[in-house]
Coordinates of C-alpha atoms in Angstrom, one line a residue:
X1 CA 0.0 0.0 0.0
X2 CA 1.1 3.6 -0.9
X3 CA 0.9 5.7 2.1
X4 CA 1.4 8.8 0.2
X5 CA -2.5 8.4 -1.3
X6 CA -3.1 8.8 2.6
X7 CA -1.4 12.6 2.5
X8 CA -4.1 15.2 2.8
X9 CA -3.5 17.3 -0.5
X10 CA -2.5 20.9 0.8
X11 CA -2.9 22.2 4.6
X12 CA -2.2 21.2 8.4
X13 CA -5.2 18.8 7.8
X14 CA -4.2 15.3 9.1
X15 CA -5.6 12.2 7.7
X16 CA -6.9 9.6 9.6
X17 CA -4.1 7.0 9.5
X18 CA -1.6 10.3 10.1
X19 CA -3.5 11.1 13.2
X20 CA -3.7 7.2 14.1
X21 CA 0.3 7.3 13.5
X22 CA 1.1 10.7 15.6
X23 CA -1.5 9.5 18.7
X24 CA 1.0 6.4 18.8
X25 CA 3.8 8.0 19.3
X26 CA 5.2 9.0 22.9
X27 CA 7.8 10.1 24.6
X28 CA 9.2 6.1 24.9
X29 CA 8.3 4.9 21.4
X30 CA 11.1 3.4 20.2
X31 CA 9.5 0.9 17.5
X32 CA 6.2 2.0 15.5
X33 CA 3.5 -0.2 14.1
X34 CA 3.6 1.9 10.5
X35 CA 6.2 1.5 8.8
X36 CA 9.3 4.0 7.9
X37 CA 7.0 5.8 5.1
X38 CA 5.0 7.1 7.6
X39 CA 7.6 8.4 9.7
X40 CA 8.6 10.1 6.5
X41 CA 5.5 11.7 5.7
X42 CA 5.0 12.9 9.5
X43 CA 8.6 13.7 9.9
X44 CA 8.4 15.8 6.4
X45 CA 4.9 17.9 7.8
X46 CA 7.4 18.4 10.6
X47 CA 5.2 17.0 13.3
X48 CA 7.7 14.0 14.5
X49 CA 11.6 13.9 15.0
X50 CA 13.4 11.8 15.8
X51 CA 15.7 11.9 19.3
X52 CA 18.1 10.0 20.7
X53 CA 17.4 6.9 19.3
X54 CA 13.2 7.1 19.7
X55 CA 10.9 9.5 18.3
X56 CA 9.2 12.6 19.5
X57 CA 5.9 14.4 18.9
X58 CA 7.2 17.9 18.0
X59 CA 5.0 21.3 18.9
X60 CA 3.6 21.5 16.0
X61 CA 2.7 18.0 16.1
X62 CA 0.9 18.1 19.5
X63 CA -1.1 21.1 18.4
X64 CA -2.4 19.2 15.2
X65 CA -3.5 16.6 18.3
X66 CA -5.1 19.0 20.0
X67 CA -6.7 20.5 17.3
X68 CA -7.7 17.3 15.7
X69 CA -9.2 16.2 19.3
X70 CA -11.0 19.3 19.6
X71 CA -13.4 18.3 16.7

């Protein structure tokens, strides 16, 4: 499966299985259940990095949460 026919087309819009992806992830993730193309495409909207070794919801990614939870 392509991830990248998940991508929303333009804007901070998050598709479903981004938003499924980025609530995953936490402070001690150090292995994910997507695979790397979805780091990619999270990592690219800047809303993950990785850190030491695991990876980190950025700023930017926790307000797409929090927006996205506000709905």
């Amino acid at each position: 499966m392509d991830i990248e026919q998940f991508r929303a087309p333009l804007g901070p819009v998050m598709t479903d299985p981004e938003w499924i992806a980025l609530e995953s992830l936490d402070e001690e993730t150090k292995h994910f259940i997507f695979d790397d193309a979805m780091l990619r495409v999270l990592t690219q909207r800047g809303l993950v990095e990785p850190k030491e070794g695991q990876w980190r919801v950025t700023p930017h990614g926790q307000q797409a949460l929090n927006e996205r939870s506000a709905y």
